CSV table of C-alpha atoms and ligand atoms in Angstrom, one decimal:
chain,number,residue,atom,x,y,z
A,7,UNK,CA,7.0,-101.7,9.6
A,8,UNK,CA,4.7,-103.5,7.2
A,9,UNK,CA,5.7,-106.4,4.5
A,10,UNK,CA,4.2,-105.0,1.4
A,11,UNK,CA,3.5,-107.3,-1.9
A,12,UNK,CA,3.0,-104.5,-4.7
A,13,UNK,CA,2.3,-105.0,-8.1
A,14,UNK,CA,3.0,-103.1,-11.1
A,15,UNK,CA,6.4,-102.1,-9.5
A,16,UNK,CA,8.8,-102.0,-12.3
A,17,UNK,CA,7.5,-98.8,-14.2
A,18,UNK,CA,4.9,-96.2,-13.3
A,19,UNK,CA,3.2,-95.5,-9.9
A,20,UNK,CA,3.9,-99.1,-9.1
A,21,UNK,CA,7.7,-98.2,-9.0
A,22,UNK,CA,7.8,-95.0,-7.2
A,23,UNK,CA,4.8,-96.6,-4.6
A,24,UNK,CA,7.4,-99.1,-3.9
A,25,UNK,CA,10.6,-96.5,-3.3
A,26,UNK,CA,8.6,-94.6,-1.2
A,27,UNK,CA,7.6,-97.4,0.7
A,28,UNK,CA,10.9,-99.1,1.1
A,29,UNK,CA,12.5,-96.0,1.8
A,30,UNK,CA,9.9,-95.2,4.8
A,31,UNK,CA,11.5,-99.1,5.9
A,32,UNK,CA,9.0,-101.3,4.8
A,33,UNK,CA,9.4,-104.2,3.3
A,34,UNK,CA,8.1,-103.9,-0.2
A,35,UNK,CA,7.9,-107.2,-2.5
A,36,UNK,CA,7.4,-105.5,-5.9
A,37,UNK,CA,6.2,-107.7,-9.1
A,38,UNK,CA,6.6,-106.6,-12.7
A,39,UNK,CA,5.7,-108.7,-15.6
A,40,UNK,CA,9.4,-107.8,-17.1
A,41,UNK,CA,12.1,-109.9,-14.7
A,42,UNK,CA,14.8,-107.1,-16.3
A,43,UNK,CA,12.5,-104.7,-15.2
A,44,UNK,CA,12.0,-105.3,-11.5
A,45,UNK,CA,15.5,-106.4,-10.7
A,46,UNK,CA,16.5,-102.9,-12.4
A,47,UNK,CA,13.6,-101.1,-10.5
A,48,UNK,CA,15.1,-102.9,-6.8
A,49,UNK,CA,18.3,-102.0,-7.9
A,50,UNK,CA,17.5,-98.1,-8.3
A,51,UNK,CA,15.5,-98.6,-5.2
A,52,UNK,CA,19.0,-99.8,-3.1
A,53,UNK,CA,21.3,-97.3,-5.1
A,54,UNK,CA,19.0,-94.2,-3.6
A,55,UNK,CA,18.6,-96.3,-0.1
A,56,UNK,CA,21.2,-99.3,0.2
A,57,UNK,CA,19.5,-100.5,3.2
A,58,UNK,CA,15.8,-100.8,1.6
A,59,UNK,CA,14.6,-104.1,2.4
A,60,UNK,CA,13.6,-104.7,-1.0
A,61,UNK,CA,13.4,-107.7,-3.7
A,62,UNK,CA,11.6,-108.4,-7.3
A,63,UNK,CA,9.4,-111.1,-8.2
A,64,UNK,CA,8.1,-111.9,-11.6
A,65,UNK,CA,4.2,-112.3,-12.4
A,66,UNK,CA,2.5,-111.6,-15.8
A,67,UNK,CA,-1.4,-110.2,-14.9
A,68,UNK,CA,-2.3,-111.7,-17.7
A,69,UNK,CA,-1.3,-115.6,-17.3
A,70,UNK,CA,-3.3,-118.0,-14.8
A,71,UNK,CA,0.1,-120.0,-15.0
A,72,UNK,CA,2.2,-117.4,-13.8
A,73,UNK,CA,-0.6,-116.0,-11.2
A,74,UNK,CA,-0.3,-119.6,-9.8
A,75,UNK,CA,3.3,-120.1,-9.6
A,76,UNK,CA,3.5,-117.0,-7.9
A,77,UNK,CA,0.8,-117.4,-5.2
A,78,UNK,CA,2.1,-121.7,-4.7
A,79,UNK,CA,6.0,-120.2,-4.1
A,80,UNK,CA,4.3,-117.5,-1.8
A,81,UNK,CA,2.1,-120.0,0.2
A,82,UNK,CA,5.3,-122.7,-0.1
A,83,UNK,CA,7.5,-120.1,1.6
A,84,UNK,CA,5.1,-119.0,4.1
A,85,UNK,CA,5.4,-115.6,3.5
A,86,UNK,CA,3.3,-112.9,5.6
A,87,UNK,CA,2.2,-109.9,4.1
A,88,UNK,CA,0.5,-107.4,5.7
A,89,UNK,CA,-0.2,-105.3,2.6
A,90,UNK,CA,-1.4,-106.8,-0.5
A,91,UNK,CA,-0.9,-103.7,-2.9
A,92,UNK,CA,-3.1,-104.0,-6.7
A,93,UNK,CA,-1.4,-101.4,-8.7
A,94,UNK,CA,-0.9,-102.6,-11.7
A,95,UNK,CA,-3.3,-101.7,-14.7
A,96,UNK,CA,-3.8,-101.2,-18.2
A,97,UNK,CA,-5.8,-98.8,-20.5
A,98,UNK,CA,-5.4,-100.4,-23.7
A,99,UNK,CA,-5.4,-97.7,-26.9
A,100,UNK,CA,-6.2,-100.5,-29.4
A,101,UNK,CA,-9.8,-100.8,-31.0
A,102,UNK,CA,-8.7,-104.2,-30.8
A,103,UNK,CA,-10.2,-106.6,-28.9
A,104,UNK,CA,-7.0,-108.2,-26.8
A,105,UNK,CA,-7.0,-111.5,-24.8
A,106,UNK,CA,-4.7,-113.2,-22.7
A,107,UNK,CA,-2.9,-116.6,-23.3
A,108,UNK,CA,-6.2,-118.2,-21.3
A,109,UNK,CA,-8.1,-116.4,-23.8
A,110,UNK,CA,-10.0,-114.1,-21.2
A,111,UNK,CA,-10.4,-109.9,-22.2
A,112,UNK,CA,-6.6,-108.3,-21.0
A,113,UNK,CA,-8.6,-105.1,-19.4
A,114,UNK,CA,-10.7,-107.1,-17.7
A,115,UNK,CA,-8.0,-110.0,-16.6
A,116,UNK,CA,-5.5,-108.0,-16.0
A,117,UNK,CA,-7.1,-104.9,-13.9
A,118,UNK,CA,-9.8,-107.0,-12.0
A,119,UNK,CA,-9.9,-110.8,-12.0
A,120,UNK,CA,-5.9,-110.9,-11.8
A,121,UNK,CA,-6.3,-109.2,-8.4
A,122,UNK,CA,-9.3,-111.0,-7.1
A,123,UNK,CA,-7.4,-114.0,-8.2
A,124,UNK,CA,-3.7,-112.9,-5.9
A,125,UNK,CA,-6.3,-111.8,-3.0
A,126,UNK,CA,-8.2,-115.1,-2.7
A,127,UNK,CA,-5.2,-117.4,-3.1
A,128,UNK,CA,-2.9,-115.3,-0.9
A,129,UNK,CA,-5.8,-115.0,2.1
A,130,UNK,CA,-4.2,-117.1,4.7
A,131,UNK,CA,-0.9,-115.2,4.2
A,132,UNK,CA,-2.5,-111.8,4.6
A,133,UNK,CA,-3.0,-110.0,8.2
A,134,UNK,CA,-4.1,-106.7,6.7
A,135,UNK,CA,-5.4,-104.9,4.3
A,136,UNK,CA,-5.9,-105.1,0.3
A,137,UNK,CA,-6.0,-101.8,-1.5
A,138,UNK,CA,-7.6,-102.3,-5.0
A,139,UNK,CA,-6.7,-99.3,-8.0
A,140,UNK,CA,-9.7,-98.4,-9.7
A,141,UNK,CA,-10.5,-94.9,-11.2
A,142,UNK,CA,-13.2,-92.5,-11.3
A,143,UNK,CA,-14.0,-93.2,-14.9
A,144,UNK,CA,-16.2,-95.7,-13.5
A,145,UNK,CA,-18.8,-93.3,-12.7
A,146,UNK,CA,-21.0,-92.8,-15.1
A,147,UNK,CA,-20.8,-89.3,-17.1
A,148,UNK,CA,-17.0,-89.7,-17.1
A,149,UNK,CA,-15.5,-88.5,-20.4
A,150,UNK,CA,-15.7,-91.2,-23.3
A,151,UNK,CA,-17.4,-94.1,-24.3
A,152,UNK,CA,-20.1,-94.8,-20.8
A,153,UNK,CA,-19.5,-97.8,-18.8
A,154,UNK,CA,-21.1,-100.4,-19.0
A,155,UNK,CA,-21.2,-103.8,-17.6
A,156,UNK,CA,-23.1,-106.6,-19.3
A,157,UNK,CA,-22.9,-109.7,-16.9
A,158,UNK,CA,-24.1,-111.8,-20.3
A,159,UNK,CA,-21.5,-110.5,-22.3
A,160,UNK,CA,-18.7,-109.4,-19.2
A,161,UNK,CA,-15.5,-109.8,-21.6
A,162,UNK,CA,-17.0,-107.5,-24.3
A,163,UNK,CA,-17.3,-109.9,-27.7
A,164,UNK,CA,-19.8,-108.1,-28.7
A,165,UNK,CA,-19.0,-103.9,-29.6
A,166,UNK,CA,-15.4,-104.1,-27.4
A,167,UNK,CA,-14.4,-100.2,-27.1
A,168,UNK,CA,-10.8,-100.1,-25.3
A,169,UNK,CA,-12.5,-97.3,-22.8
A,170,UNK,CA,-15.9,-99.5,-22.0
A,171,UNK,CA,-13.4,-102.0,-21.2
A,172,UNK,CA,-11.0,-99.8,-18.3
A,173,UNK,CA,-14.1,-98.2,-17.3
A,174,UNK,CA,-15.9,-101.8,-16.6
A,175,UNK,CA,-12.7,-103.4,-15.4
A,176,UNK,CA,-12.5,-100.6,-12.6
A,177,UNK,CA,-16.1,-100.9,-11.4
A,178,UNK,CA,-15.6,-104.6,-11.8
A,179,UNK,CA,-12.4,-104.1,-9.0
A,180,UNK,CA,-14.9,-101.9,-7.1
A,181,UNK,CA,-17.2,-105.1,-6.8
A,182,UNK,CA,-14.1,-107.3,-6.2
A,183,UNK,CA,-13.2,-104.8,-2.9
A,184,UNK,CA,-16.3,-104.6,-1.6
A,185,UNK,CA,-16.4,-108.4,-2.1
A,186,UNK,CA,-13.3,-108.6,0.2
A,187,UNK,CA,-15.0,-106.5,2.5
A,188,UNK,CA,-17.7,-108.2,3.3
A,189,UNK,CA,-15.5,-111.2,3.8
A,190,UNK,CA,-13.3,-110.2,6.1
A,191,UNK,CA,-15.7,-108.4,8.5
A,192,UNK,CA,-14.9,-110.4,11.5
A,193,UNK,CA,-11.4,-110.4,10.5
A,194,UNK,CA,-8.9,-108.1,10.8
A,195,UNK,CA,-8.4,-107.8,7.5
A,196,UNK,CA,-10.1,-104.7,5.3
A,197,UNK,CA,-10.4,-104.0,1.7
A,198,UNK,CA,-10.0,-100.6,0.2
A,199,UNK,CA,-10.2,-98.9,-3.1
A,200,UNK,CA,-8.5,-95.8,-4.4
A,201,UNK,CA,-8.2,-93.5,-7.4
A,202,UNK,CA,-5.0,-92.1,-7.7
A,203,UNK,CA,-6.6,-89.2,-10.2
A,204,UNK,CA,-5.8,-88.0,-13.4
A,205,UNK,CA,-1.5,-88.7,-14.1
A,206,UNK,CA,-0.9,-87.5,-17.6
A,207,UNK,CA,3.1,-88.3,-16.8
A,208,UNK,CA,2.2,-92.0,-16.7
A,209,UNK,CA,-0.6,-92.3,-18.9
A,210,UNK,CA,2.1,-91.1,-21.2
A,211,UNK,CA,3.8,-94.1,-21.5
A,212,UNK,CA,0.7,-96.0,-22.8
A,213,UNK,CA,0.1,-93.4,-25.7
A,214,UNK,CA,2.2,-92.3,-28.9
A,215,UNK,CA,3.0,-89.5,-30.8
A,216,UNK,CA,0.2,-86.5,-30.8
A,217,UNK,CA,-1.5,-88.0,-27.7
A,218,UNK,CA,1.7,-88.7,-26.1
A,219,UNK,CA,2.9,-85.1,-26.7
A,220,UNK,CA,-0.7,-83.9,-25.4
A,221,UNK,CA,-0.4,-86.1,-21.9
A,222,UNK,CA,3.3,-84.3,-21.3
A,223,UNK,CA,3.1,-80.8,-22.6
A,224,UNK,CA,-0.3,-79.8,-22.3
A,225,UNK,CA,-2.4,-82.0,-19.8
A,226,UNK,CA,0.2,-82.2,-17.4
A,227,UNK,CA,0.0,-78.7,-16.8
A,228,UNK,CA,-3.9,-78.7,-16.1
A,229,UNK,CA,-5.0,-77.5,-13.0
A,230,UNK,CA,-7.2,-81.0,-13.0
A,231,UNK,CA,-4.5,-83.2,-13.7
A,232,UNK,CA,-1.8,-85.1,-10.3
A,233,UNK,CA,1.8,-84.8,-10.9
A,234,UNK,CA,3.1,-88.9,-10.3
A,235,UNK,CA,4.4,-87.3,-6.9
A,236,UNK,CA,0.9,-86.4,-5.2
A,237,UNK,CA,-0.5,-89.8,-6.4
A,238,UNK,CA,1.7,-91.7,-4.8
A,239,UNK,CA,1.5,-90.0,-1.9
A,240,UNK,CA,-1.7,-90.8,-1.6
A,241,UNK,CA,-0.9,-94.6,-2.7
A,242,UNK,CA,1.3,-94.3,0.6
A,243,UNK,CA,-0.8,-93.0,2.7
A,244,UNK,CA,-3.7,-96.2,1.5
A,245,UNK,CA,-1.1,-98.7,2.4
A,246,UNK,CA,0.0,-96.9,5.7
A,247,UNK,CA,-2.7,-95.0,7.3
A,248,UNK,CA,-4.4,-96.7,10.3
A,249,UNK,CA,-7.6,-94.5,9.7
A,250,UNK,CA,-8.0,-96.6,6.1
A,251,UNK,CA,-7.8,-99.4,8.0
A,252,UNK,CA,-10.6,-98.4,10.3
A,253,UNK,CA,-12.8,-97.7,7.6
A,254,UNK,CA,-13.3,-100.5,5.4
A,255,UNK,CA,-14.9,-100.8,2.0
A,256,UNK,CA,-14.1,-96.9,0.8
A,257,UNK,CA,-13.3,-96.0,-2.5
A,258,UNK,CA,-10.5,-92.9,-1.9
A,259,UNK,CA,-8.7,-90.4,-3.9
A,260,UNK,CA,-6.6,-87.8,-2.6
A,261,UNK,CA,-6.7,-89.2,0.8
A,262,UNK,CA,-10.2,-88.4,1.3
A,263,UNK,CA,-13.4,-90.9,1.3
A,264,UNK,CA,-15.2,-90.2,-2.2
A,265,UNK,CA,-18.2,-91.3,-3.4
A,266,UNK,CA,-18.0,-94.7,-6.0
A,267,UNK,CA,-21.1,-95.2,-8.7
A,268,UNK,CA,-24.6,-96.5,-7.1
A,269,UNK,CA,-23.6,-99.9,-9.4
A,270,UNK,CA,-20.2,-100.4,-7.5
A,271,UNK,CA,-22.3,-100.3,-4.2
A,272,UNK,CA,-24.6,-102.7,-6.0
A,273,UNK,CA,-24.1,-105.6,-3.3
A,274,UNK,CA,-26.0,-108.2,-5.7
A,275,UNK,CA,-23.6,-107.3,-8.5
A,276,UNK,CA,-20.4,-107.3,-6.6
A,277,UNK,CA,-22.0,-110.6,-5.6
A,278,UNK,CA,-22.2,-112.3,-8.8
A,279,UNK,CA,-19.2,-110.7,-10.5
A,280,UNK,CA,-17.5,-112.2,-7.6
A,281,UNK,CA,-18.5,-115.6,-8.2
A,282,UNK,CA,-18.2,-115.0,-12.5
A,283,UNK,CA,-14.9,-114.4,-11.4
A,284,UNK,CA,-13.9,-117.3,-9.0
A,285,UNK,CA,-15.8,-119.9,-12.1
A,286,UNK,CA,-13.8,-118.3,-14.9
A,287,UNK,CA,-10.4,-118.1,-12.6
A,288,UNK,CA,-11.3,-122.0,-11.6
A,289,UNK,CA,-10.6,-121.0,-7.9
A,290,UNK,CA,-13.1,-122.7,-5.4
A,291,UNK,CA,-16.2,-120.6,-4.5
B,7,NAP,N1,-2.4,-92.6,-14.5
B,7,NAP,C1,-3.7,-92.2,-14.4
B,7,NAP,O1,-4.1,-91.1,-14.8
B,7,NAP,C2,-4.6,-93.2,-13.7
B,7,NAP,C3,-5.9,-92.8,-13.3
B,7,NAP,C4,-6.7,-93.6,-12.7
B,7,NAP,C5,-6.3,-94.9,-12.4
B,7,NAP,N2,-5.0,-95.3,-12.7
B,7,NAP,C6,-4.6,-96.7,-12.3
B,7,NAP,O2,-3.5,-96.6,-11.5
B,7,NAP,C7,-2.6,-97.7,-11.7
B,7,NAP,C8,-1.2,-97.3,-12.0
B,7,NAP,O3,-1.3,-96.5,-13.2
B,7,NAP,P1,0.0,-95.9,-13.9
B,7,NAP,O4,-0.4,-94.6,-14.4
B,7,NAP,O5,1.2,-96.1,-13.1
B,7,NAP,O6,0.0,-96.9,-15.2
B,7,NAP,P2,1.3,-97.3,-16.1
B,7,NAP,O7,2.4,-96.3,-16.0
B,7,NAP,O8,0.7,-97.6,-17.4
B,7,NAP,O9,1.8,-98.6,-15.4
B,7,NAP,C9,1.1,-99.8,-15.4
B,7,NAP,C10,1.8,-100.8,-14.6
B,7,NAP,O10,1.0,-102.0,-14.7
B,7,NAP,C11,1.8,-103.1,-15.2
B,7,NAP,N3,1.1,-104.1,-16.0
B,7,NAP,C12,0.3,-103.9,-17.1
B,7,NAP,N4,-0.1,-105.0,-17.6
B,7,NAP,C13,0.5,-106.0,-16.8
B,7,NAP,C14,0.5,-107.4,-16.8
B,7,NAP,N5,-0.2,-108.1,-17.7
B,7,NAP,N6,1.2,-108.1,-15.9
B,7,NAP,C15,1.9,-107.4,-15.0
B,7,NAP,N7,2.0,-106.1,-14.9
B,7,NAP,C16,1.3,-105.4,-15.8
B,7,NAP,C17,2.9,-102.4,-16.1
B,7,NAP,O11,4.0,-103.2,-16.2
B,7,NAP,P3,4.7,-103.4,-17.7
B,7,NAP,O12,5.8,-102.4,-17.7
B,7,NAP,O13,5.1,-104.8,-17.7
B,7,NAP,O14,3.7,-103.1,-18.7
B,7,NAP,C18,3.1,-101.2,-15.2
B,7,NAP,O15,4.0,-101.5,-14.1
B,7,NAP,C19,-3.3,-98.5,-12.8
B,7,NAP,O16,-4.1,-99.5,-12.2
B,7,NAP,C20,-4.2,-97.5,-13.5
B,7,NAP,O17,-5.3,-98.1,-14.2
B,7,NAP,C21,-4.2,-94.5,-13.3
């Protein structure tokens, strides 16, 4: 059985990832930005399975302060993990540019230097593997406003669009895994990425009124869309399956290998976003 830090586990896929998980018997440390809300999710967790080994820790994505005092009580502790979990994202709806208390782009922050940041600083706890959420609206041709990453302009001051900003956060996360990967090749730690596929019941939550009603009553019912079930299935099976392990640097969805964009397999990019990243996080390179 595996110790599992997840994040993103008080709402969402984040929260049913880590019942499934606990329930299988592993040892799931779930964050959520909310305190309320992960002592609430461990709590439904325990009243489903009372011996669910099982506890909430706070961290806010989107706060260098509280990314640090999470990782410094991690390292202080000692605490081995043997899955480091990156669920949590956001998709803002806002035309409105958003940054976090350092001042740095939430998308961006939040969904792909906030998880480059927990993997580097929780290395020397980790025996296994790092699964990274991204999605496949970083290919190029997905629906909306294109990708695209501008390494002079990564946090989007100039002509911010909420969708370039997922779609560049998740191939940033792409270049953060592959990263990883490279890293650890003599190690026997691996780095994987995964698309959980279209959820309309959680991007719900996100939305309001007419789009809201749209995710529930009409997109959930698409042939193309995942019910929250079959994606965390396969958000199990990335934290669980040996074979993922034995094949480092993938980008999955539905428990198969799929192809990422040419750019995500751009090793120069992955490169330098890596080291934008470390600079602006003020971790050592
Ligand atoms: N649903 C889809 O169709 C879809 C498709 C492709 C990829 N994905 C990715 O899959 C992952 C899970 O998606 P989901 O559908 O479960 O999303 P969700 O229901 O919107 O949940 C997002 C989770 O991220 C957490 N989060 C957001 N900002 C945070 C912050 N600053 N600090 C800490 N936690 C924060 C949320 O916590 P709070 O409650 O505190 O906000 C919540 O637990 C995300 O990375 C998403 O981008 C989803």
């Amino acid at each position: 059985m595996s110790v599992i830090l997840l994040t993103g586990g008080g709402r969402g896929l984040g929260r049913f990832t880590a019942q499934k998980l606990a329930e299988a018997g592993h040892e799931v440390l779930l964050t959520a930005r909310d305190a309320a809300a992960g002592e609430r999710a461990v709590d439904e967790i325990r009243a489903g399975s009372p011996r669910a080994r099982v506890r909430a820790l706070t961290l806010d994505l989107g706060s260098l302060a509280s990314l640090r005092a999470l990782t410094d009580s991690l390292l202080a502790a000692g605490q081995s993990l043997d899955v480091l979990f990156h669920v949590a994202g956001v998709m803002q709806q806002s035309p409105v540019r958003r940054v976090t208390v350092d001042g740095l782009e939430e998308t961006l922050a939040v969904n792909a230097l906030a998880p480059l940041y927990l993997t580097h600083r929780l290395e020397p706890l980790l025996s296994g593997r790092a699964v990274f959420v991204s999605s496949r609206l970083h290919l190029p041709g997905s629906r909306g406003v294109p990708v695209h990453f501008d390494f002079d302009d990564p946090q989007l001051e100039h002509g911010y669009h909420p969708q370039r900003a997922y779609k560049n956060s998740k191939l940033a996360v792409l270049w953060v895994a592959s990263a990883f990967t490279r890293r650890w090749a003599a190690s026997a730690r691996t780095a994987h990425a995964v698309c959980p596929g279209f959820v309309p019941e959680t991007v719900a939550a996100s939305t309001q009124g007419f789009q809201r009603f749209l995710m529930t009553h009409v997109l959930a019912h698409m042939p193309f869309a995942r019910s929250p079930a079959e994606a965390v299935d396969s958000f199990v099976f990335m934290a669980t399956d040996a074979g993922v392990a034995r094949q480092p640097g993938l980008f999955w969805g539905e428990k198969q290998p799929l192809a990422s964009s040419p750019e995500s397999r751009d090793e120069a990019k992955s490169e330098r976003f890596f080291a934008w990243g470390l600079r602006t996080l003020g971790l050592p390179g």
